[in-house]
Coordinates of C-alpha atoms (C1' of nucleotides) in Angstrom, one line a residue:
Chain B
M373 CA 145.7 -189.8 2.5
F374 CA 146.2 -186.7 0.6
I375 CA 145.9 -188.6 -2.6
F376 CA 142.8 -190.3 -1.3
N377 CA 141.3 -187.0 -0.3
I378 CA 141.9 -185.6 -3.7
G379 CA 140.5 -188.7 -5.1
I380 CA 137.3 -188.8 -3.2
F381 CA 136.4 -185.2 -3.3
S382 CA 137.6 -184.4 -6.7
I383 CA 135.6 -187.3 -8.0
F384 CA 132.6 -185.8 -6.2
A385 CA 133.4 -182.4 -7.6
I386 CA 134.1 -183.5 -11.1
L387 CA 131.0 -185.7 -11.0
A388 CA 128.8 -182.8 -10.1
T389 CA 130.4 -180.6 -12.7
I390 CA 130.0 -183.3 -15.3
V391 CA 126.3 -183.7 -14.4
Y392 CA 125.9 -180.0 -14.8
C393 CA 127.7 -179.8 -18.1
V394 CA 126.0 -182.9 -19.5
Q395 CA 122.7 -181.4 -18.5
K396 CA 123.6 -178.1 -20.3
T397 CA 125.0 -179.7 -23.5
Q398 CA 122.1 -182.2 -23.6
T399 CA 119.7 -179.3 -23.6
K400 CA 121.7 -177.6 -26.3
N401 CA 122.0 -180.8 -28.4
I402 CA 118.3 -181.6 -28.2
M403 CA 117.5 -178.1 -29.2
S404 CA 120.1 -177.5 -31.8
P405 CA 121.1 -180.4 -34.1
D406 CA 122.0 -177.7 -36.6
Y407 CA 120.1 -174.5 -35.9
D408 CA 120.5 -172.8 -32.6
L409 CA 117.0 -173.1 -31.5
T410 CA 117.7 -171.5 -28.2
Q411 CA 117.8 -168.1 -29.8
Y412 CA 114.1 -168.6 -30.6
Q413 CA 111.7 -168.3 -27.8
N414 CA 109.1 -170.9 -28.8
P415 CA 105.6 -169.3 -28.4
L416 CA 103.0 -170.6 -26.0
F417 CA 100.9 -173.0 -28.0
T418 CA 97.4 -174.1 -27.0
V419 CA 94.5 -175.9 -28.7
D420 CA 91.0 -174.6 -28.0
S421 CA 87.6 -175.6 -29.3
V422 CA 84.3 -173.9 -30.0
L423 CA 81.7 -176.6 -29.5
F424 CA 78.2 -175.7 -30.8
T425 CA 74.9 -177.3 -30.4
I426 CA 71.2 -176.5 -30.9
L427 CA 69.2 -176.2 -27.7
Q428 CA 65.7 -174.8 -27.4
D429 CA 65.8 -174.0 -31.1
S430 CA 68.8 -171.7 -30.7
L431 CA 72.5 -171.9 -31.2
K432 CA 74.6 -172.5 -28.1
V433 CA 78.3 -172.6 -27.4
L434 CA 80.0 -174.6 -24.6
L435 CA 82.0 -172.5 -22.1
V436 CA 84.1 -173.6 -19.2
K437 CA 84.8 -171.8 -16.0
R438 CA 88.6 -171.4 -15.9
A439 CA 90.2 -173.1 -12.9
N440 CA 93.6 -171.4 -13.3
A441 CA 95.2 -168.1 -14.1
P442 CA 95.2 -166.2 -16.3
F443 CA 91.5 -165.2 -16.3
K444 CA 90.9 -167.6 -13.4
G445 CA 87.1 -167.8 -12.7
R446 CA 86.1 -166.4 -16.1
W447 CA 84.3 -168.3 -18.8
G448 CA 86.4 -169.5 -21.7
L449 CA 86.7 -172.1 -24.4
P450 CA 87.6 -175.7 -23.5
G451 CA 91.2 -176.3 -24.4
G452 CA 94.7 -176.3 -23.2
F453 CA 98.2 -177.5 -23.9
V454 CA 99.1 -180.3 -26.2
D455 CA 100.2 -183.4 -24.3
V456 CA 102.9 -185.0 -26.4
E457 CA 102.4 -188.3 -24.5
L458 CA 98.7 -188.5 -25.2
D459 CA 98.1 -186.7 -28.5
D460 CA 99.3 -187.8 -31.9
N461 CA 98.4 -184.5 -33.4
T462 CA 96.4 -181.4 -32.5
D463 CA 93.1 -182.9 -33.6
M464 CA 93.5 -185.4 -30.8
S465 CA 94.4 -182.6 -28.4
A466 CA 91.1 -180.9 -29.3
L467 CA 89.2 -184.1 -29.0
R468 CA 90.7 -185.0 -25.7
K469 CA 89.9 -181.6 -24.1
I470 CA 86.3 -181.8 -25.4
K471 CA 85.9 -185.3 -24.0
E472 CA 87.2 -184.1 -20.6
K473 CA 84.3 -181.6 -20.5
T474 CA 81.5 -183.5 -22.1
S475 CA 82.7 -187.1 -21.8
V476 CA 81.8 -187.8 -25.4
A477 CA 83.3 -187.1 -28.9
P478 CA 81.5 -184.6 -31.1
Q479 CA 80.0 -185.8 -34.4
Y480 CA 81.9 -183.1 -36.3
L481 CA 85.3 -181.5 -35.7
E482 CA 87.2 -179.2 -38.0
Q483 CA 90.0 -176.8 -37.7
L484 CA 88.9 -173.2 -37.7
Q485 CA 92.2 -171.2 -37.7
A486 CA 95.0 -170.2 -35.4
F487 CA 94.9 -166.9 -33.5
S488 CA 98.2 -165.4 -32.4
G489 CA 99.7 -162.3 -31.0
I490 CA 102.0 -160.7 -28.5
N491 CA 99.2 -159.4 -26.4
R492 CA 96.5 -162.0 -26.4
D493 CA 98.0 -163.8 -23.4
P494 CA 99.6 -161.9 -20.4
R495 CA 102.4 -164.5 -20.4
G496 CA 103.7 -163.4 -23.8
F497 CA 103.5 -164.3 -27.4
S498 CA 101.0 -167.1 -27.8
V499 CA 99.3 -169.1 -30.5
T500 CA 96.0 -170.9 -30.1
L501 CA 94.9 -173.3 -32.7
V502 CA 91.1 -173.3 -32.7
Y503 CA 88.8 -176.1 -33.7
Y504 CA 85.0 -175.9 -34.0
A505 CA 82.8 -178.8 -33.3
L506 CA 79.2 -179.8 -33.5
I507 CA 77.4 -182.2 -31.2
S508 CA 73.8 -183.2 -30.4
P509 CA 72.6 -181.9 -27.1
Q510 CA 71.2 -185.3 -26.1
Q511 CA 74.6 -186.8 -26.1
V512 CA 75.9 -184.4 -23.4
A513 CA 72.8 -183.5 -21.5
T514 CA 73.3 -185.5 -18.3
Q515 CA 77.0 -184.7 -18.1
I516 CA 76.6 -181.0 -18.4
D517 CA 73.7 -180.7 -16.0
S518 CA 75.7 -182.3 -13.2
V519 CA 78.5 -179.9 -13.1
D520 CA 78.6 -176.1 -12.7
D521 CA 81.9 -175.2 -14.3
V522 CA 80.6 -176.1 -17.8
R523 CA 77.7 -174.4 -19.5
W524 CA 75.9 -174.0 -22.8
V525 CA 75.7 -170.3 -23.5
D526 CA 73.3 -168.8 -26.0
L527 CA 75.2 -166.9 -28.7
S528 CA 73.1 -163.8 -28.0
E529 CA 74.5 -163.7 -24.4
I530 CA 78.2 -163.7 -25.6
P531 CA 78.5 -159.9 -26.3
D532 CA 77.7 -159.0 -22.8
L533 CA 79.6 -161.8 -21.1
A534 CA 83.1 -161.4 -19.7
V535 CA 85.1 -164.0 -21.6
A536 CA 88.8 -165.0 -21.2
F537 CA 91.5 -164.0 -23.6
D538 CA 90.2 -163.1 -27.1
H539 CA 87.7 -166.0 -26.9
K540 CA 84.8 -163.7 -27.6
H541 CA 86.4 -162.8 -30.9
I542 CA 87.2 -166.4 -31.6
I543 CA 83.6 -167.4 -31.0
E544 CA 82.4 -164.8 -33.5
K545 CA 84.8 -166.1 -36.1
A546 CA 83.7 -169.7 -35.5
K547 CA 80.0 -168.7 -35.7
A548 CA 80.7 -166.9 -39.0
R549 CA 82.4 -170.0 -40.5
L550 CA 79.5 -172.2 -39.3
Q551 CA 77.0 -169.8 -40.8
Q552 CA 78.8 -169.8 -44.1
K553 CA 79.1 -173.5 -44.2
A554 CA 75.5 -174.0 -43.4
L555 CA 74.7 -172.3 -46.7
Y556 CA 76.3 -174.8 -48.9
S557 CA 76.5 -178.0 -46.9
M558 CA 74.5 -180.1 -44.5
I559 CA 76.7 -179.9 -41.5
P560 CA 73.9 -178.6 -39.3
V561 CA 72.7 -182.3 -39.1
Y562 CA 75.6 -182.8 -36.7
C563 CA 73.8 -180.7 -34.2
L564 CA 70.9 -183.2 -34.2
P565 CA 70.4 -186.7 -32.9
D566 CA 71.2 -189.3 -35.5
Q567 CA 67.6 -189.8 -36.3
F568 CA 65.9 -186.5 -37.2
T569 CA 63.1 -185.0 -39.2
I570 CA 63.2 -182.4 -41.9
G571 CA 61.5 -180.0 -39.6
Q572 CA 64.2 -180.4 -37.0
L573 CA 66.9 -179.8 -39.6
K574 CA 65.1 -176.8 -40.9
T575 CA 65.0 -175.3 -37.4
A576 CA 68.7 -176.1 -36.8
I577 CA 69.7 -174.4 -40.0
E578 CA 67.6 -171.4 -39.2
A579 CA 69.0 -171.1 -35.8
I580 CA 72.5 -171.1 -37.2
I581 CA 72.1 -168.7 -40.1
A582 CA 69.5 -166.6 -38.3
K583 CA 67.3 -166.4 -41.4
P584 CA 64.2 -168.4 -42.4
I585 CA 64.7 -170.9 -45.3
Q586 CA 62.4 -172.6 -47.6
R587 CA 61.5 -176.1 -46.5
K588 CA 61.2 -177.1 -50.2
S589 CA 64.8 -176.1 -50.8
L590 CA 65.9 -178.3 -48.0
V591 CA 64.0 -181.2 -49.3
R592 CA 65.5 -180.8 -52.7
R593 CA 69.0 -180.8 -51.2
I594 CA 68.3 -183.9 -49.1
E595 CA 67.3 -185.6 -52.3
A596 CA 70.1 -184.3 -54.4
S597 CA 72.9 -184.9 -51.9
N598 CA 72.0 -188.6 -51.5
M599 CA 73.6 -188.4 -48.0
F600 CA 70.5 -189.5 -46.2
E601 CA 68.1 -192.4 -46.0
A602 CA 64.5 -192.3 -44.9
L603 CA 63.7 -194.7 -42.1
D604 CA 60.5 -196.7 -42.1
E605 CA 59.5 -194.9 -39.1
K606 CA 57.6 -191.6 -38.5
V607 CA 57.3 -189.5 -35.4
K608 CA 54.8 -187.1 -33.8
S609 CA 55.3 -183.4 -34.5
G610 CA 52.1 -181.6 -33.5
G611 CA 50.5 -182.3 -36.9
R612 CA 51.0 -184.9 -39.6
L613 CA 53.6 -187.5 -38.6
A614 CA 57.1 -186.6 -39.7
Q615 CA 59.4 -188.9 -41.7
L616 CA 62.6 -189.8 -39.8
Y617 CA 65.9 -189.7 -41.7
K618 CA 69.4 -190.6 -40.8
L619 CA 72.8 -190.2 -42.4
K620 CA 73.9 -193.0 -44.6
P621 CA 77.0 -194.7 -43.0
D622 CA 80.3 -193.3 -44.1
V623 CA 79.0 -190.6 -46.4
D624 CA 81.1 -187.6 -47.3
I625 CA 79.7 -184.2 -46.7
V626 CA 78.4 -182.9 -50.0
H627 CA 79.2 -179.3 -50.9
F628 CA 76.5 -177.7 -53.0
E629 CA 77.4 -175.4 -55.9
R630 CA 75.0 -172.6 -54.8
N631 CA 74.5 -171.0 -51.5
L632 CA 71.1 -170.6 -49.9
S633 CA 70.2 -167.0 -50.2
L634 CA 70.6 -164.6 -47.3
G635 CA 67.5 -162.6 -48.3
Chain M
M1255 CA 145.4 -180.9 5.9
F1256 CA 142.5 -183.3 5.9
I1257 CA 140.1 -180.5 7.0
F1258 CA 141.6 -178.3 4.3
N1259 CA 141.1 -180.9 1.7
I1260 CA 137.5 -181.5 2.7
G1261 CA 137.1 -177.7 2.7
I1262 CA 138.5 -177.0 -0.7
F1263 CA 137.0 -179.9 -2.6
S1264 CA 133.7 -180.0 -0.8
I1265 CA 133.2 -176.3 -1.4
F1266 CA 134.0 -177.0 -5.1
A1267 CA 131.6 -179.9 -5.1
I1268 CA 128.8 -178.1 -3.3
L1269 CA 129.2 -175.0 -5.5
A1270 CA 128.8 -177.1 -8.6
T1271 CA 125.8 -178.8 -7.1
I1272 CA 124.3 -175.5 -6.2
V1273 CA 124.8 -174.1 -9.6
Y1274 CA 123.1 -177.1 -11.1
C1275 CA 120.2 -176.9 -8.7
V1276 CA 119.7 -173.2 -9.1
Q1277 CA 119.7 -173.7 -12.9
K1278 CA 117.0 -176.3 -12.5
T1279 CA 114.7 -174.4 -10.2
Q1280 CA 115.1 -171.2 -12.2
T1281 CA 113.9 -173.1 -15.3
K1282 CA 111.0 -174.3 -13.3
N1283 CA 110.1 -170.8 -12.0
I1284 CA 110.2 -169.1 -15.4
M1285 CA 108.0 -171.8 -16.8
S1286 CA 105.4 -172.0 -14.1
P1287 CA 103.9 -168.8 -12.8
D1288 CA 100.7 -170.7 -11.9
Y1289 CA 100.6 -173.9 -13.9
D1290 CA 103.3 -176.3 -14.0
L1291 CA 104.2 -175.8 -17.6
T1292 CA 107.2 -178.1 -17.4
Q1293 CA 104.9 -181.1 -17.5
Y1294 CA 104.0 -180.0 -21.0
Q1295 CA 106.6 -180.3 -23.6
N1296 CA 105.8 -177.4 -25.8
P1297 CA 105.7 -178.6 -29.4
L1298 CA 108.0 -177.3 -32.1
F1299 CA 106.1 -174.5 -33.8
T1300 CA 106.9 -173.1 -37.2
V1301 CA 105.2 -171.0 -39.8
D1302 CA 105.4 -171.9 -43.5
S1303 CA 103.9 -170.5 -46.7
V1304 CA 102.8 -171.8 -50.0
L1305 CA 103.4 -168.9 -52.4
F1306 CA 101.7 -169.3 -55.8
T1307 CA 102.0 -167.4 -59.0
I1308 CA 101.1 -167.8 -62.7
L1309 CA 104.1 -168.2 -65.0
Q1310 CA 104.0 -169.4 -68.6
D1311 CA 100.2 -169.8 -68.2
S1312 CA 100.6 -172.4 -65.5
L1313 CA 100.5 -172.5 -61.7
K1314 CA 103.8 -172.4 -59.9
V1315 CA 104.8 -172.7 -56.3
L1316 CA 107.9 -171.2 -54.6
L1317 CA 110.3 -173.7 -53.1
V1318 CA 113.5 -173.0 -51.2
K1319 CA 116.5 -175.2 -50.9
R1320 CA 117.0 -176.0 -47.3
A1321 CA 120.2 -174.8 -45.8
N1322 CA 119.9 -176.7 -42.6
A1323 CA 118.9 -180.1 -41.2
P1324 CA 116.6 -181.7 -41.1
F1325 CA 116.2 -182.4 -44.9
K1326 CA 119.2 -180.2 -45.6
G1327 CA 119.6 -179.7 -49.3
R1328 CA 116.0 -180.7 -50.2
W1329 CA 113.4 -178.3 -51.5
G1330 CA 110.8 -177.1 -49.0
L1331 CA 108.4 -174.3 -48.3
P1332 CA 109.7 -170.9 -47.2
G1333 CA 109.2 -170.6 -43.5
G1334 CA 110.7 -171.0 -40.1
F1335 CA 110.4 -170.2 -36.5
V1336 CA 108.5 -167.3 -35.0
D1337 CA 110.8 -164.5 -33.9
V1338 CA 109.0 -162.9 -30.9
E1339 CA 111.2 -159.8 -31.2
L1340 CA 110.2 -159.1 -34.8
D1341 CA 106.7 -160.6 -35.2
D1342 CA 103.6 -159.3 -33.6
N1343 CA 101.7 -162.3 -34.8
T1344 CA 102.0 -165.3 -37.1
D1345 CA 100.8 -163.4 -40.1
M1346 CA 103.9 -161.2 -39.8
S1347 CA 106.1 -164.3 -39.4
A1348 CA 104.8 -165.6 -42.7
L1349 CA 105.2 -162.2 -44.3
R1350 CA 108.8 -161.8 -43.0
K1351 CA 109.9 -165.2 -44.3
I1352 CA 108.3 -164.5 -47.7
K1353 CA 110.1 -161.2 -47.9
E1354 CA 113.4 -162.8 -47.0
K1355 CA 113.1 -165.0 -50.1
T1356 CA 111.4 -162.7 -52.6
S1357 CA 112.2 -159.3 -51.1
V1358 CA 108.6 -158.2 -51.6
A1359 CA 105.2 -158.7 -49.9
P1360 CA 102.6 -160.8 -51.7
Q1361 CA 99.4 -159.2 -52.8
Y1362 CA 97.3 -161.8 -51.0
L1363 CA 98.1 -163.8 -47.8
E1364 CA 95.7 -166.0 -45.9
Q1365 CA 96.0 -168.8 -43.3
L1366 CA 95.5 -172.2 -44.7
Q1367 CA 95.6 -174.5 -41.7
A1368 CA 98.0 -176.0 -39.2
F1369 CA 99.6 -179.4 -39.8
S1370 CA 100.8 -181.3 -36.8
G1371 CA 102.0 -184.7 -35.7
I1372 CA 104.4 -186.8 -33.8
N1373 CA 106.2 -188.0 -36.9
R1374 CA 106.2 -185.1 -39.3
D1375 CA 109.5 -183.7 -37.9
P1376 CA 112.4 -186.0 -36.8
R1377 CA 112.9 -183.7 -33.8
G1378 CA 109.6 -184.6 -32.3
F1379 CA 106.0 -183.4 -32.1
S1380 CA 105.7 -180.4 -34.3
V1381 CA 103.1 -178.0 -35.5
T1382 CA 103.4 -175.9 -38.6
L1383 CA 100.9 -173.1 -39.3
V1384 CA 100.7 -172.8 -43.0
Y1385 CA 99.7 -169.7 -45.0
Y1386 CA 99.1 -169.5 -48.7
A1387 CA 99.9 -166.5 -50.7
L1388 CA 99.6 -165.1 -54.2
I1389 CA 102.0 -162.8 -56.0
S1390 CA 102.5 -161.5 -59.5
P1391 CA 105.6 -163.0 -61.2
Q1392 CA 106.8 -159.6 -62.3
Q1393 CA 107.2 -158.4 -58.8
V1394 CA 109.7 -161.1 -58.0
A1395 CA 111.3 -161.9 -61.3
T1396 CA 114.7 -160.3 -60.9
Q1397 CA 115.2 -161.4 -57.3
I1398 CA 114.4 -165.1 -58.0
D1399 CA 116.6 -165.3 -61.1
S1400 CA 119.6 -164.1 -59.3
V1401 CA 119.7 -166.9 -56.7
D1402 CA 119.8 -170.7 -57.0
D1403 CA 118.3 -171.7 -53.7
V1404 CA 114.9 -170.4 -54.6
R1405 CA 112.8 -171.6 -57.5
W1406 CA 109.3 -171.5 -59.0
V1407 CA 108.2 -175.1 -59.4
D1408 CA 105.4 -176.1 -61.7
L1409 CA 102.7 -178.0 -59.8
S1410 CA 102.9 -180.9 -62.2
E1411 CA 106.5 -181.5 -61.1
I1412 CA 105.7 -181.7 -57.4
P1413 CA 104.6 -185.4 -57.3
D1414 CA 108.0 -186.5 -58.6
L1415 CA 110.1 -184.2 -56.5
A1416 CA 111.7 -185.0 -53.2
V1417 CA 110.3 -182.4 -50.9
A1418 CA 111.1 -181.9 -47.2
F1419 CA 108.8 -182.9 -44.3
D1420 CA 105.1 -183.3 -45.3
H1421 CA 105.4 -180.2 -47.6
K1422 CA 104.2 -182.2 -50.6
H1423 CA 101.0 -182.9 -48.8
I1424 CA 100.7 -179.3 -47.7
I1425 CA 101.1 -178.0 -51.2
E1426 CA 98.3 -180.3 -52.4
K1427 CA 96.0 -178.9 -49.7
A1428 CA 96.9 -175.4 -50.5
K1429 CA 96.3 -176.0 -54.2
A1430 CA 92.9 -177.5 -53.4
R1431 CA 91.9 -174.5 -51.3
L1432 CA 93.0 -172.1 -54.0
Q1433 CA 91.1 -174.1 -56.6
Q1434 CA 88.0 -174.0 -54.5
K1435 CA 88.3 -170.3 -53.8
A1436 CA 88.8 -169.5 -57.5
L1437 CA 85.3 -170.9 -58.2
Y1438 CA 83.5 -168.3 -56.1
S1439 CA 85.9 -165.4 -55.8
M1440 CA 88.3 -163.3 -57.9
I1441 CA 91.4 -164.1 -55.9
P1442 CA 93.3 -165.2 -59.0
V1443 CA 93.7 -161.5 -59.9
Y1444 CA 96.4 -161.5 -57.2
C1445 CA 98.5 -163.6 -59.4
L1446 CA 98.5 -160.9 -62.0
P1447 CA 100.1 -157.5 -62.3
D1448 CA 97.9 -154.7 -61.1
Q1449 CA 96.9 -153.8 -64.6
F1450 CA 95.5 -156.8 -66.5
T1451 CA 93.2 -157.9 -69.2
I1452 CA 90.2 -160.2 -69.1
G1453 CA 92.1 -162.7 -71.2
Q1454 CA 95.0 -162.8 -68.6
L1455 CA 92.5 -163.3 -65.8
K1456 CA 90.8 -166.1 -67.7
T1457 CA 94.1 -167.8 -68.3
A1458 CA 95.1 -167.5 -64.7
I1459 CA 91.8 -169.0 -63.5
E1460 CA 92.1 -171.8 -66.0
A1461 CA 95.6 -172.5 -64.8
I1462 CA 94.4 -172.7 -61.3
I1463 CA 91.3 -174.8 -61.6
A1464 CA 92.7 -176.8 -64.6
K1465 CA 89.4 -176.5 -66.5
P1466 CA 88.3 -174.1 -69.3
I1467 CA 85.8 -171.4 -68.3
Q1468 CA 83.4 -169.3 -70.3
R1469 CA 84.8 -165.8 -71.0
K1470 CA 81.2 -164.5 -70.8
S1471 CA 80.8 -165.7 -67.3
L1472 CA 84.0 -164.0 -66.2
V1473 CA 82.8 -160.7 -67.8
R1474 CA 79.5 -161.0 -66.0
R1475 CA 81.3 -161.5 -62.7
I1476 CA 83.6 -158.5 -63.3
E1477 CA 80.5 -156.4 -63.8
A1478 CA 78.5 -157.8 -60.9
S1479 CA 81.3 -157.7 -58.4
N1480 CA 82.0 -154.0 -58.9
M1481 CA 85.6 -154.7 -57.7
F1482 CA 87.3 -153.5 -60.9
E1483 CA 87.5 -150.4 -63.0
A1484 CA 88.4 -150.2 -66.7
L1485 CA 91.3 -148.0 -67.5
D1486 CA 91.2 -145.8 -70.5
E1487 CA 94.0 -147.8 -72.0
K1488 CA 94.1 -150.9 -74.2
V1489 CA 96.9 -153.3 -74.9
K1490 CA 98.1 -155.6 -77.7
S1491 CA 97.0 -159.2 -77.5
G1492 CA 97.6 -160.8 -80.9
G1493 CA 94.1 -159.7 -82.1
R1494 CA 91.8 -156.9 -81.2
L1495 CA 93.3 -154.6 -78.5
A1496 CA 92.3 -155.7 -75.0
Q1497 CA 90.8 -153.5 -72.3
L1498 CA 93.0 -153.0 -69.2
Y1499 CA 91.4 -153.3 -65.8
K1500 CA 92.6 -152.7 -62.3
L1501 CA 91.3 -153.4 -58.8
K1502 CA 89.5 -150.4 -57.3
P1503 CA 91.4 -149.2 -54.2
D1504 CA 90.5 -150.9 -50.9
V1505 CA 87.9 -153.2 -52.3
D1506 CA 86.8 -156.3 -50.4
I1507 CA 86.9 -159.6 -52.1
V1508 CA 83.4 -160.5 -53.2
H1509 CA 82.2 -164.0 -52.7
F1510 CA 79.7 -165.1 -55.3
E1511 CA 76.8 -167.2 -54.4
R1512 CA 77.3 -169.8 -57.0
N1513 CA 80.4 -171.7 -58.0
L1514 CA 81.8 -171.9 -61.5
S1515 CA 81.0 -175.4 -62.8
L1516 CA 83.6 -178.1 -62.8
G1517 CA 82.3 -179.7 -66.0
Chain S
dC1177 C1' 94.3 -152.5 -100.3
dC1178 C1' 92.2 -156.9 -99.5
dT1179 C1' 92.1 -161.4 -97.1
dT1180 C1' 92.8 -164.2 -93.3
dA1181 C1' 93.8 -165.6 -88.7
dT1182 C1' 93.3 -164.2 -84.0
dT1183 C1' 91.6 -162.3 -80.0
dT1184 C1' 88.2 -159.1 -77.8
dG1185 C1' 83.7 -157.9 -76.8
dT1186 C1' 78.5 -158.7 -76.9
dG1187 C1' 73.8 -160.7 -77.8
dT1188 C1' 70.9 -164.4 -76.7
dC1189 C1' 69.0 -168.8 -75.7
dT1190 C1' 69.4 -172.8 -72.6
dT1191 C1' 69.9 -174.9 -68.1
dA1192 C1' 70.2 -175.7 -63.2
dG1193 C1' 68.6 -175.0 -58.9
dG1194 C1' 66.9 -172.0 -55.2
dG1195 C1' 62.6 -168.8 -53.8
dA1196 C1' 57.8 -168.3 -53.3
dC1197 C1' 53.6 -170.0 -52.5
dA1198 C1' 49.5 -172.8 -53.2
dT1199 C1' 47.5 -177.3 -52.5
dT1200 C1' 47.0 -181.7 -50.5
dA1201 C1' 47.9 -185.2 -46.8
dT1202 C1' 47.8 -186.5 -41.9
dT1203 C1' 47.4 -186.2 -37.2
dA1204 C1' 45.5 -184.6 -32.6
dA1205 C1' 42.3 -181.9 -30.0
dG1206 C1' 37.7 -180.4 -29.1
Chain P
dC918 C1' 33.0 -183.7 -37.9
dT919 C1' 35.5 -179.5 -37.7
dT920 C1' 39.6 -177.0 -36.9
dA921 C1' 44.4 -176.2 -36.1
dA922 C1' 48.9 -177.6 -37.0
dT923 C1' 52.5 -179.5 -39.4
dA924 C1' 54.3 -182.5 -43.3
dA925 C1' 54.8 -183.3 -48.0
dT926 C1' 54.5 -182.0 -52.8
dG927 C1' 53.4 -179.4 -57.2
dT928 C1' 54.3 -175.5 -59.9
dC929 C1' 55.8 -171.2 -61.5
dC930 C1' 59.3 -167.6 -61.1
dC931 C1' 63.9 -165.8 -61.0
dT932 C1' 68.8 -165.5 -61.2
dA933 C1' 73.1 -166.5 -62.8
dA934 C1' 76.1 -169.7 -65.2
dG935 C1' 76.9 -172.5 -69.8
dA936 C1' 76.9 -172.6 -74.6
dC937 C1' 77.6 -170.6 -78.7
dA938 C1' 77.0 -167.4 -82.5
dC939 C1' 78.5 -163.2 -84.3
dA940 C1' 80.4 -158.6 -84.7
dA941 C1' 84.6 -155.6 -83.9
dA942 C1' 89.4 -154.7 -84.1
dT943 C1' 94.1 -155.7 -85.0
dA944 C1' 98.4 -157.8 -87.3
dA945 C1' 100.4 -160.4 -91.0
dG946 C1' 100.8 -161.7 -95.7
dG947 C1' 100.0 -161.2 -100.2

DNA sequence: CCTTATTTGTGTCTTAGGGACATTATTAAG
DNA sequence: CTTAATAATGTCCCTAAGACACAAATAAGG
């Protein structure tokens, strides 16, 4: 009876102890095959995106009303944590978050840069890897209009808006990169529907770089880049009918050797 | 006796169980002030750097022999985990790691991009934020020569070398970015000592972009950029004495509107 | 001291491609 | 048929890089 008691309870006790110890060492083993990773406090890591479009001839950015702390209720960039189950890499994390908010994939997606620091998140050292993306407004129109926690915000409104984290700064950086890139590439087409006129492209570029450009220069680049093909279709424009163009399938984005001038 | 037995062992058992449970819930509480962060497995996050220099008129990259698994013994980029105690942000992590290997700070440091994926590290989903940096070989010469786990590797050797992780791919990306930037800026000066000749700069640029350039074009850019000042000192060069230049203090790096041609 | 090889520094013409702007072509409205 | 509006194109200008010749300065060798 005594033996039995020792047996039954000690087994229980030992089992519990074993579970605890296994749990501990497992954690240690997973985290430290050779290093002791536990000494490093892995930073908070998120992926955010600055999604741009052209609406009413001006540049807009997609903001989302935050549902959770920190900065609950404020506007911020769409993004969040990586889901290791769903995302093969951070590109897919960015894409997944954008799809959650717009229900479609953007035509253009590129890494901007990481922003990090000890103070940018109240929870501690954090890193956010930021992407910027371009999409045509038509693709998302219905989706956006039906919800009130997602909004296209004009870039001129940003300075006066209360924005979560350092997202205001991030948006400025993304805008600067987009502006620079608009000077030597055709990426602004990704803000347009897949059939577009030269006039629309000119307007989009001017909205992005906030300077007028020469239509002739644009035409020359369309020729030289060989990225586009003219459709046998024209469209009304308030004057002479405008030629429709579209991107050739599977073209690479050409980088011109000269920038458009910033006057 | 029976009671006693129940008492002593069950207390033991219950204690162990309590310890285990407290451990579990504590972990949960720390991680979830508002979200449930535990549902997200935070990815492994590291910071690595591609440090370039010009040595024997050709472009070299600094590699470090890995002291730990994974890829123990292989050459890899200098880098590692963020130390939240020491680093205010990831720039400082990169700088700290470079200093550990070279004992000096590079003249130029810039974020390249993040590389991520489920397969790039055997330990699981990982993200590495990569910086690239330029330094003059004189600054590090003595330090490097005295150790055998740090080495300047010529870029032509990289394809045939066994390199840890996806670092080979990362080096190629960094090289491409450096080449691109050499076409429209003067960053190659950061591979030179702070006093240098036009001939040295020409050689450095040609080593980076792997194409000859026109000396005259370089002279024009030196004039136009207004970044440099001529010292009242000349130096031997195998022919006519060469004018020494240095960067003016606190200048911004000028971005030219046109690229040098790639022939 | 003179010649030659070598590298630096400069002058100048060519070339590529964007800027400016005039002119023509189309379309809708009145 | 006229007018306003936009599209499309032609032409000249301007800037900065490419190409290349040539002069200047230095070291080595005779």
